[in-house]
Amino acid sequence: MDRWIPVESTTIPGSDIELCLSRRNDDFAIRIAGQPGDLMNSRMHHSEDALAEFACARLGGIENARVLVGGLGMGFTLAAVLETVGASAEVIVAELVPAVVEWNRGLLGRCAGRPVEDDRTRVYLGDVADLLQQDPGKFDAILLDVDNGPEAMTHAGNQWLYSMAGLTKIFDKLRPESIATIWSARADRLFASRLKKIGFNVQSRTVRSRPGKGSRHTIFVAKKPCGE
Ligand SMILES: C[S@@+](CC[C@H](N)C(=O)[O-])C[C@H]1O[C@@H](n2cnc3c(N)ncnc32)[C@H](O)[C@@H]1O
């Protein structure tokens, strides 16, 4: 079997954590230097696609839908959102690491069909937490896949997103009956109950990394009730 070949590397802003992009034939992987396993692998994106499907299923018929995707990665979640929403939608993808956006505009982009180049996509270079604080509008869906799960591994600042304060902000930024989905490598009952305390109706869904096989990931599906 061919070996993984390093292609590019970069540092996560505000940290000394190194992200490395590697390639093996047509497959790509993004890893954190010095840690086992992949942060992302282009062969396994079933749960990243499901993150979009669970949040955006009802948005196809909604005019001018606004969707926020936290974390571009390899673009699979963004591509799955774009497949679901209509032509008038605006899909904002917040990405902390400028090189990840460059990789998606280059070689890596073909993995998910170059979703950053879609006319409905707007790239926000920076922390999704800052965007949530600054953006004046509301969203029809908010999707977060910025870390390994609610215990923030790649970026210490991500703790806020999973805290009562961060989740309350997400609740406020959603229109009634809209959904936030949060990707996690594992189930987390405390996190699910935190979402419920804020007022969300919550389901924890288990999704495999590939259809019918591979690791089991958890997607928290948090729906804002009507009239809130
Ligand atoms: C696991 S990957 C996302 C994978 C993506 N769902 C996909 O389909 O390819 C996580 C991404 O989130 C980015 N990230 C981490 N913390 C972030 C933050 N606070 N704001 C925006 N992006 C962040 C990382 O640089 C990385 O590109």
PDB file of C-alpha atoms and ligand atoms in Angstrom:
ATOM      1  CA  MET A   1       0.000   0.000   0.000  1.00  0.00           C
ATOM      2  CA  ASP A   2       1.264   3.486  -0.828  1.00  0.00           C
ATOM      3  CA  ARG A   3       2.409   5.688   2.040  1.00  0.00           C
ATOM      4  CA  TRP A   4       0.898   8.939   3.229  1.00  0.00           C
ATOM      5  CA  ILE A   5       2.946  11.848   1.860  1.00  0.00           C
ATOM      6  CA  PRO A   6       3.021  15.200   3.730  1.00  0.00           C
ATOM      7  CA  VAL A   7       1.703  17.975   1.471  1.00  0.00           C
ATOM      8  CA  GLU A   8       1.410  21.117   3.608  1.00  0.00           C
ATOM      9  CA  SER A   9       1.345  22.150   7.235  1.00  0.00           C
ATOM     10  CA  THR A  10       0.263  25.207   9.182  1.00  0.00           C
ATOM     11  CA  THR A  11      -0.207  26.420  12.745  1.00  0.00           C
ATOM     12  CA  ILE A  12      -3.615  27.063  14.317  1.00  0.00           C
ATOM     13  CA  PRO A  13      -3.745  30.848  15.002  1.00  0.00           C
ATOM     14  CA  GLY A  14      -3.205  31.699  18.659  1.00  0.00           C
ATOM     15  CA  SER A  15      -1.626  28.331  19.451  1.00  0.00           C
ATOM     16  CA  ASP A  16       1.420  26.240  18.648  1.00  0.00           C
ATOM     17  CA  ILE A  17      -0.715  23.326  17.426  1.00  0.00           C
ATOM     18  CA  GLU A  18       0.399  22.208  13.978  1.00  0.00           C
ATOM     19  CA  LEU A  19      -2.137  20.966  11.421  1.00  0.00           C
ATOM     20  CA  CYS A  20      -0.728  18.741   8.678  1.00  0.00           C
ATOM     21  CA  LEU A  21      -2.282  17.887   5.331  1.00  0.00           C
ATOM     22  CA  SER A  22      -1.179  14.547   3.852  1.00  0.00           C
ATOM     23  CA  ARG A  23      -2.083  12.715   0.672  1.00  0.00           C
ATOM     24  CA  ARG A  24      -2.157   9.071  -0.383  1.00  0.00           C
ATOM     25  CA  ASN A  25      -3.179   8.734  -4.030  1.00  0.00           C
ATOM     26  CA  ASP A  26      -6.644  10.379  -4.181  1.00  0.00           C
ATOM     27  CA  ASP A  27      -7.148  10.390  -0.400  1.00  0.00           C
ATOM     28  CA  PHE A  28      -6.347  13.266   1.942  1.00  0.00           C
ATOM     29  CA  ALA A  29      -5.971  13.449   5.708  1.00  0.00           C
ATOM     30  CA  ILE A  30      -5.659  16.393   8.106  1.00  0.00           C
ATOM     31  CA  ARG A  31      -3.842  15.512  11.337  1.00  0.00           C
ATOM     32  CA  ILE A  32      -2.728  17.321  14.454  1.00  0.00           C
ATOM     33  CA  ALA A  33       1.058  16.896  14.679  1.00  0.00           C
ATOM     34  CA  GLY A  34       2.051  14.581  17.513  1.00  0.00           C
ATOM     35  CA  GLN A  35      -1.449  13.115  18.002  1.00  0.00           C
ATOM     36  CA  PRO A  36      -2.647   9.716  16.837  1.00  0.00           C
ATOM     37  CA  GLY A  37      -5.446   9.429  14.275  1.00  0.00           C
ATOM     38  CA  ASP A  38      -6.859  11.922  11.787  1.00  0.00           C
ATOM     39  CA  LEU A  39      -8.821  15.063  12.510  1.00  0.00           C
ATOM     40  CA  MET A  40     -10.339  14.511   9.058  1.00  0.00           C
ATOM     41  CA  ASN A  41      -9.990  11.860   6.387  1.00  0.00           C
ATOM     42  CA  SER A  42     -11.471  12.260   2.923  1.00  0.00           C
ATOM     43  CA  ARG A  43     -12.635   8.627   2.839  1.00  0.00           C
ATOM     44  CA  MET A  44     -14.818   9.007   5.933  1.00  0.00           C
ATOM     45  CA  HIS A  45     -17.384  11.784   5.918  1.00  0.00           C
ATOM     46  CA  HIS A  46     -20.717  10.097   6.496  1.00  0.00           C
ATOM     47  CA  SER A  47     -21.229  11.769   9.881  1.00  0.00           C
ATOM     48  CA  GLU A  48     -20.038  15.154   8.523  1.00  0.00           C
ATOM     49  CA  ASP A  49     -22.726  14.855   5.813  1.00  0.00           C
ATOM     50  CA  ALA A  50     -25.334  13.832   8.405  1.00  0.00           C
ATOM     51  CA  LEU A  51     -24.512  16.953  10.455  1.00  0.00           C
ATOM     52  CA  ALA A  52     -25.885  18.970   7.523  1.00  0.00           C
ATOM     53  CA  GLU A  53     -28.820  16.685   6.746  1.00  0.00           C
ATOM     54  CA  PHE A  54     -30.142  16.745  10.323  1.00  0.00           C
ATOM     55  CA  ALA A  55     -29.952  20.550  10.488  1.00  0.00           C
ATOM     56  CA  CYS A  56     -31.099  21.525   6.999  1.00  0.00           C
ATOM     57  CA  ALA A  57     -33.653  18.894   5.919  1.00  0.00           C
ATOM     58  CA  ARG A  58     -36.557  21.374   5.943  1.00  0.00           C
ATOM     59  CA  LEU A  59     -34.672  24.298   4.375  1.00  0.00           C
ATOM     60  CA  GLY A  60     -34.975  23.331   0.693  1.00  0.00           C
ATOM     61  CA  GLY A  61     -38.246  25.240   0.291  1.00  0.00           C
ATOM     62  CA  ILE A  62     -37.294  28.275   2.391  1.00  0.00           C
ATOM     63  CA  GLU A  63     -36.434  31.491   0.523  1.00  0.00           C
ATOM     64  CA  ASN A  64     -33.232  33.275   1.581  1.00  0.00           C
ATOM     65  CA  ALA A  65     -32.354  30.656   4.192  1.00  0.00           C
ATOM     66  CA  ARG A  66     -29.265  31.588   6.235  1.00  0.00           C
ATOM     67  CA  VAL A  67     -27.021  28.801   7.469  1.00  0.00           C
ATOM     68  CA  LEU A  68     -23.858  29.004   9.561  1.00  0.00           C
ATOM     69  CA  VAL A  69     -21.266  26.223   9.333  1.00  0.00           C
ATOM     70  CA  GLY A  70     -18.536  26.310  11.977  1.00  0.00           C
ATOM     71  CA  GLY A  71     -15.377  24.632  10.651  1.00  0.00           C
ATOM     72  CA  LEU A  72     -14.623  24.118   6.945  1.00  0.00           C
ATOM     73  CA  GLY A  73     -12.232  21.144   7.269  1.00  0.00           C
ATOM     74  CA  MET A  74     -12.454  19.290   3.951  1.00  0.00           C
ATOM     75  CA  GLY A  75     -15.741  20.937   3.018  1.00  0.00           C
ATOM     76  CA  PHE A  76     -18.006  17.866   3.219  1.00  0.00           C
ATOM     77  CA  THR A  77     -20.501  19.431   5.639  1.00  0.00           C
ATOM     78  CA  LEU A  78     -20.576  22.641   3.593  1.00  0.00           C
ATOM     79  CA  ALA A  79     -21.171  20.640   0.394  1.00  0.00           C
ATOM     80  CA  ALA A  80     -24.011  18.688   2.046  1.00  0.00           C
ATOM     81  CA  VAL A  81     -25.657  21.962   3.184  1.00  0.00           C
ATOM     82  CA  LEU A  82     -25.432  23.368  -0.351  1.00  0.00           C
ATOM     83  CA  GLU A  83     -27.094  20.234  -1.714  1.00  0.00           C
ATOM     84  CA  THR A  84     -30.055  20.738   0.612  1.00  0.00           C
ATOM     85  CA  VAL A  85     -30.742  24.486   0.577  1.00  0.00           C
ATOM     86  CA  GLY A  86     -32.266  26.461  -2.283  1.00  0.00           C
ATOM     87  CA  ALA A  87     -30.736  28.843  -4.822  1.00  0.00           C
ATOM     88  CA  SER A  88     -31.417  31.960  -2.708  1.00  0.00           C
ATOM     89  CA  ALA A  89     -29.684  30.637   0.430  1.00  0.00           C
ATOM     90  CA  GLU A  90     -26.651  32.203   2.060  1.00  0.00           C
ATOM     91  CA  VAL A  91     -24.268  29.740   3.672  1.00  0.00           C
ATOM     92  CA  ILE A  92     -21.581  31.272   5.852  1.00  0.00           C
ATOM     93  CA  VAL A  93     -18.670  29.002   6.698  1.00  0.00           C
ATOM     94  CA  ALA A  94     -16.390  30.169   9.510  1.00  0.00           C
ATOM     95  CA  GLU A  95     -12.866  28.768   9.423  1.00  0.00           C
ATOM     96  CA  LEU A  96     -10.188  29.648  11.966  1.00  0.00           C
ATOM     97  CA  VAL A  97      -7.169  28.505   9.966  1.00  0.00           C
ATOM     98  CA  PRO A  98      -6.459  30.514   6.784  1.00  0.00           C
ATOM     99  CA  ALA A  99      -4.406  27.665   5.264  1.00  0.00           C
ATOM    100  CA  VAL A 100      -7.413  25.315   5.476  1.00  0.00           C
ATOM    101  CA  VAL A 101      -9.337  27.712   3.235  1.00  0.00           C
ATOM    102  CA  GLU A 102      -6.368  27.913   0.837  1.00  0.00           C
ATOM    103  CA  TRP A 103      -6.120  24.099   0.760  1.00  0.00           C
ATOM    104  CA  ASN A 104      -9.835  23.948  -0.114  1.00  0.00           C
ATOM    105  CA  ARG A 105      -9.340  26.461  -2.908  1.00  0.00           C
ATOM    106  CA  GLY A 106      -6.515  24.262  -4.221  1.00  0.00           C
ATOM    107  CA  LEU A 107      -5.837  20.527  -4.309  1.00  0.00           C
ATOM    108  CA  LEU A 108      -8.067  19.544  -1.373  1.00  0.00           C
ATOM    109  CA  GLY A 109     -11.121  21.240  -2.889  1.00  0.00           C
ATOM    110  CA  ARG A 110     -11.924  18.405  -5.239  1.00  0.00           C
ATOM    111  CA  CYS A 111     -12.732  16.029  -2.340  1.00  0.00           C
ATOM    112  CA  ALA A 112     -16.109  17.680  -1.701  1.00  0.00           C
ATOM    113  CA  GLY A 113     -16.700  19.250  -5.131  1.00  0.00           C
ATOM    114  CA  ARG A 114     -15.262  22.724  -4.373  1.00  0.00           C
ATOM    115  CA  PRO A 115     -18.102  24.022  -2.175  1.00  0.00           C
ATOM    116  CA  VAL A 116     -16.179  27.188  -1.220  1.00  0.00           C
ATOM    117  CA  GLU A 117     -16.556  28.307  -4.844  1.00  0.00           C
ATOM    118  CA  ASP A 118     -20.358  28.016  -4.823  1.00  0.00           C
ATOM    119  CA  ASP A 119     -22.075  31.421  -5.269  1.00  0.00           C
ATOM    120  CA  ARG A 120     -24.109  30.846  -2.092  1.00  0.00           C
ATOM    121  CA  THR A 121     -21.011  30.344   0.086  1.00  0.00           C
ATOM    122  CA  ARG A 122     -19.460  33.158   2.113  1.00  0.00           C
ATOM    123  CA  VAL A 123     -16.199  32.375   3.888  1.00  0.00           C
ATOM    124  CA  TYR A 124     -15.594  34.070   7.250  1.00  0.00           C
ATOM    125  CA  LEU A 125     -11.904  33.776   8.132  1.00  0.00           C
ATOM    126  CA  GLY A 126     -11.817  33.622  11.902  1.00  0.00           C
ATOM    127  CA  ASP A 127     -13.348  32.098  14.991  1.00  0.00           C
ATOM    128  CA  VAL A 128     -16.993  31.037  14.661  1.00  0.00           C
ATOM    129  CA  ALA A 129     -17.454  32.292  18.244  1.00  0.00           C
ATOM    130  CA  ASP A 130     -16.563  35.831  17.080  1.00  0.00           C
ATOM    131  CA  LEU A 131     -18.935  35.569  14.143  1.00  0.00           C
ATOM    132  CA  LEU A 132     -21.754  34.520  16.476  1.00  0.00           C
ATOM    133  CA  GLN A 133     -21.090  37.639  18.579  1.00  0.00           C
ATOM    134  CA  GLN A 134     -20.763  40.033  15.625  1.00  0.00           C
ATOM    135  CA  ASP A 135     -23.315  38.913  13.043  1.00  0.00           C
ATOM    136  CA  PRO A 136     -26.480  41.008  13.413  1.00  0.00           C
ATOM    137  CA  GLY A 137     -28.858  38.480  11.815  1.00  0.00           C
ATOM    138  CA  LYS A 138     -30.546  35.202  12.690  1.00  0.00           C
ATOM    139  CA  PHE A 139     -29.909  31.767  11.200  1.00  0.00           C
ATOM    140  CA  ASP A 140     -32.150  28.944   9.977  1.00  0.00           C
ATOM    141  CA  ALA A 141     -29.504  26.417  10.999  1.00  0.00           C
ATOM    142  CA  ILE A 142     -26.194  26.462  12.859  1.00  0.00           C
ATOM    143  CA  LEU A 143     -23.795  23.534  12.429  1.00  0.00           C
ATOM    144  CA  LEU A 144     -20.676  23.092  14.519  1.00  0.00           C
ATOM    145  CA  ASP A 145     -17.840  20.727  13.692  1.00  0.00           C
ATOM    146  CA  VAL A 146     -14.857  22.617  15.040  1.00  0.00           C
ATOM    147  CA  ASP A 147     -13.407  20.060  17.380  1.00  0.00           C
ATOM    148  CA  ASN A 148     -13.477  16.484  18.557  1.00  0.00           C
ATOM    149  CA  GLY A 149     -16.598  17.262  20.562  1.00  0.00           C
ATOM    150  CA  PRO A 150     -17.667  19.350  23.536  1.00  0.00           C
ATOM    151  CA  GLU A 151     -14.303  18.900  25.237  1.00  0.00           C
ATOM    152  CA  ALA A 152     -12.455  21.254  22.794  1.00  0.00           C
ATOM    153  CA  MET A 153      -9.167  19.698  21.734  1.00  0.00           C
ATOM    154  CA  THR A 154      -7.830  21.720  18.802  1.00  0.00           C
ATOM    155  CA  HIS A 155      -8.508  25.228  20.090  1.00  0.00           C
ATOM    156  CA  ALA A 156      -8.892  26.154  23.759  1.00  0.00           C
ATOM    157  CA  GLY A 157     -11.198  29.037  22.795  1.00  0.00           C
ATOM    158  CA  ASN A 158     -13.738  26.462  21.616  1.00  0.00           C
ATOM    159  CA  GLN A 159     -14.666  25.762  25.257  1.00  0.00           C
ATOM    160  CA  TRP A 160     -16.882  28.856  25.156  1.00  0.00           C
ATOM    161  CA  LEU A 161     -18.962  27.437  22.297  1.00  0.00           C
ATOM    162  CA  TYR A 162     -19.934  24.438  24.439  1.00  0.00           C
ATOM    163  CA  SER A 163     -20.522  26.424  27.624  1.00  0.00           C
ATOM    164  CA  MET A 164     -23.892  27.721  28.866  1.00  0.00           C
ATOM    165  CA  ALA A 165     -22.928  31.186  27.547  1.00  0.00           C
ATOM    166  CA  GLY A 166     -21.948  29.909  24.095  1.00  0.00           C
ATOM    167  CA  LEU A 167     -24.974  27.651  23.732  1.00  0.00           C
ATOM    168  CA  THR A 168     -27.293  30.427  24.890  1.00  0.00           C
ATOM    169  CA  LYS A 169     -25.834  32.648  22.165  1.00  0.00           C
ATOM    170  CA  ILE A 170     -26.470  29.881  19.593  1.00  0.00           C
ATOM    171  CA  PHE A 171     -30.061  29.570  20.877  1.00  0.00           C
ATOM    172  CA  ASP A 172     -30.570  33.347  20.513  1.00  0.00           C
ATOM    173  CA  LYS A 173     -29.126  33.384  16.993  1.00  0.00           C
ATOM    174  CA  LEU A 174     -31.524  30.720  15.709  1.00  0.00           C
ATOM    175  CA  ARG A 175     -34.974  31.463  14.341  1.00  0.00           C
ATOM    176  CA  PRO A 176     -37.811  29.584  16.092  1.00  0.00           C
ATOM    177  CA  GLU A 177     -38.108  25.927  15.030  1.00  0.00           C
ATOM    178  CA  SER A 178     -34.562  26.021  13.651  1.00  0.00           C
ATOM    179  CA  ILE A 179     -31.906  23.464  14.436  1.00  0.00           C
ATOM    180  CA  ALA A 180     -28.330  23.501  15.697  1.00  0.00           C
ATOM    181  CA  THR A 181     -26.271  20.361  15.133  1.00  0.00           C
ATOM    182  CA  ILE A 182     -23.015  19.663  16.943  1.00  0.00           C
ATOM    183  CA  TRP A 183     -20.577  16.930  15.920  1.00  0.00           C
ATOM    184  CA  SER A 184     -18.822  14.853  18.567  1.00  0.00           C
ATOM    185  CA  ALA A 185     -16.561  11.819  18.539  1.00  0.00           C
ATOM    186  CA  ARG A 186     -18.539  10.421  21.472  1.00  0.00           C
ATOM    187  CA  ALA A 187     -21.793  10.617  23.390  1.00  0.00           C
ATOM    188  CA  ASP A 188     -21.921  13.135  26.239  1.00  0.00           C
ATOM    189  CA  ARG A 189     -24.956  13.106  28.556  1.00  0.00           C
ATOM    190  CA  LEU A 190     -23.847  16.185  30.463  1.00  0.00           C
ATOM    191  CA  PHE A 191     -23.591  18.173  27.270  1.00  0.00           C
ATOM    192  CA  ALA A 192     -27.031  16.990  26.112  1.00  0.00           C
ATOM    193  CA  SER A 193     -28.543  18.068  29.424  1.00  0.00           C
ATOM    194  CA  ARG A 194     -26.833  21.474  29.154  1.00  0.00           C
ATOM    195  CA  LEU A 195     -28.553  21.947  25.773  1.00  0.00           C
ATOM    196  CA  LYS A 196     -31.909  20.982  27.337  1.00  0.00           C
ATOM    197  CA  LYS A 197     -31.419  23.454  30.203  1.00  0.00           C
ATOM    198  CA  ILE A 198     -31.099  26.259  27.663  1.00  0.00           C
ATOM    199  CA  GLY A 199     -34.451  25.324  26.134  1.00  0.00           C
ATOM    200  CA  PHE A 200     -33.556  23.139  23.166  1.00  0.00           C
ATOM    201  CA  ASN A 201     -35.382  19.905  22.341  1.00  0.00           C
ATOM    202  CA  VAL A 202     -32.454  17.532  22.043  1.00  0.00           C
ATOM    203  CA  GLN A 203     -31.739  14.247  20.308  1.00  0.00           C
ATOM    204  CA  SER A 204     -28.351  12.505  20.399  1.00  0.00           C
ATOM    205  CA  ARG A 205     -27.975  10.613  17.112  1.00  0.00           C
ATOM    206  CA  THR A 206     -25.321   7.972  16.485  1.00  0.00           C
ATOM    207  CA  VAL A 207     -23.862   7.994  12.972  1.00  0.00           C
ATOM    208  CA  ARG A 208     -21.088   5.772  11.601  1.00  0.00           C
ATOM    209  CA  SER A 209     -18.080   7.336   9.887  1.00  0.00           C
ATOM    210  CA  ARG A 210     -18.979   5.393   6.716  1.00  0.00           C
ATOM    211  CA  PRO A 211     -22.416   4.120   5.673  1.00  0.00           C
ATOM    212  CA  GLY A 212     -23.032   1.016   7.814  1.00  0.00           C
ATOM    213  CA  LYS A 213     -19.475   0.769   9.139  1.00  0.00           C
ATOM    214  CA  GLY A 214     -16.620   2.545  10.847  1.00  0.00           C
ATOM    215  CA  SER A 215     -16.446   4.507  14.097  1.00  0.00           C
ATOM    216  CA  ARG A 216     -19.624   5.621  15.835  1.00  0.00           C
ATOM    217  CA  HIS A 217     -19.922   9.387  16.173  1.00  0.00           C
ATOM    218  CA  THR A 218     -22.567  11.412  17.975  1.00  0.00           C
ATOM    219  CA  ILE A 219     -24.500  14.297  16.502  1.00  0.00           C
ATOM    220  CA  PHE A 220     -26.418  16.433  18.955  1.00  0.00           C
ATOM    221  CA  VAL A 221     -29.545  17.700  17.215  1.00  0.00           C
ATOM    222  CA  ALA A 222     -30.857  20.693  19.166  1.00  0.00           C
ATOM    223  CA  LYS A 223     -34.130  22.217  17.998  1.00  0.00           C
ATOM    224  CA  LYS A 224     -35.318  25.617  19.173  1.00  0.00           C
ATOM    225  CA  PRO A 225     -39.050  25.350  19.999  1.00  0.00           C
ATOM    226  CA  CYS A 226     -41.585  27.526  18.161  1.00  0.00           C
ATOM    227  CA  GLY A 227     -42.387  30.851  19.791  1.00  0.00           C
ATOM    228  CA  GLU A 228     -39.015  31.143  21.580  1.00  0.00           C
TER     229      GLU A 228
HETATM  230  C1  LIG B   1     -13.067  18.399  11.937  1.00  0.00           C
HETATM  231  S1  LIG B   1     -12.788  19.754  10.885  1.00  0.00           S
HETATM  232  C2  LIG B   1     -14.382  20.053  10.149  1.00  0.00           C
HETATM  233  C3  LIG B   1     -14.739  19.015   9.141  1.00  0.00           C
HETATM  234  C4  LIG B   1     -15.898  19.417   8.249  1.00  0.00           C
HETATM  235  N1  LIG B   1     -17.164  19.166   8.939  1.00  0.00           N
HETATM  236  C5  LIG B   1     -15.888  18.682   6.948  1.00  0.00           C
HETATM  237  O1  LIG B   1     -16.951  18.241   6.496  1.00  0.00           O
HETATM  238  O2  LIG B   1     -14.827  18.518   6.331  1.00  0.00           O
HETATM  239  C6  LIG B   1     -12.712  21.098  12.050  1.00  0.00           C
HETATM  240  C7  LIG B   1     -12.414  22.435  11.371  1.00  0.00           C
HETATM  241  O3  LIG B   1     -12.776  23.473  12.270  1.00  0.00           O
HETATM  242  C8  LIG B   1     -11.773  24.474  12.252  1.00  0.00           C
HETATM  243  N2  LIG B   1     -11.909  25.207  13.533  1.00  0.00           N
HETATM  244  C9  LIG B   1     -11.510  24.834  14.769  1.00  0.00           C
HETATM  245  N3  LIG B   1     -11.916  25.723  15.704  1.00  0.00           N
HETATM  246  C10 LIG B   1     -12.604  26.696  15.025  1.00  0.00           C
HETATM  247  C11 LIG B   1     -13.276  27.875  15.418  1.00  0.00           C
HETATM  248  N4  LIG B   1     -13.338  28.251  16.697  1.00  0.00           N
HETATM  249  N5  LIG B   1     -13.869  28.645  14.460  1.00  0.00           N
HETATM  250  C12 LIG B   1     -13.820  28.286  13.158  1.00  0.00           C
HETATM  251  N6  LIG B   1     -13.189  27.163  12.716  1.00  0.00           N
HETATM  252  C13 LIG B   1     -12.600  26.370  13.642  1.00  0.00           C
HETATM  253  C14 LIG B   1     -10.499  23.682  12.080  1.00  0.00           C
HETATM  254  O4  LIG B   1      -9.456  24.492  11.589  1.00  0.00           O
HETATM  255  C15 LIG B   1     -10.949  22.620  11.071  1.00  0.00           C
HETATM  256  O5  LIG B   1     -10.804  23.078   9.744  1.00  0.00           O
END
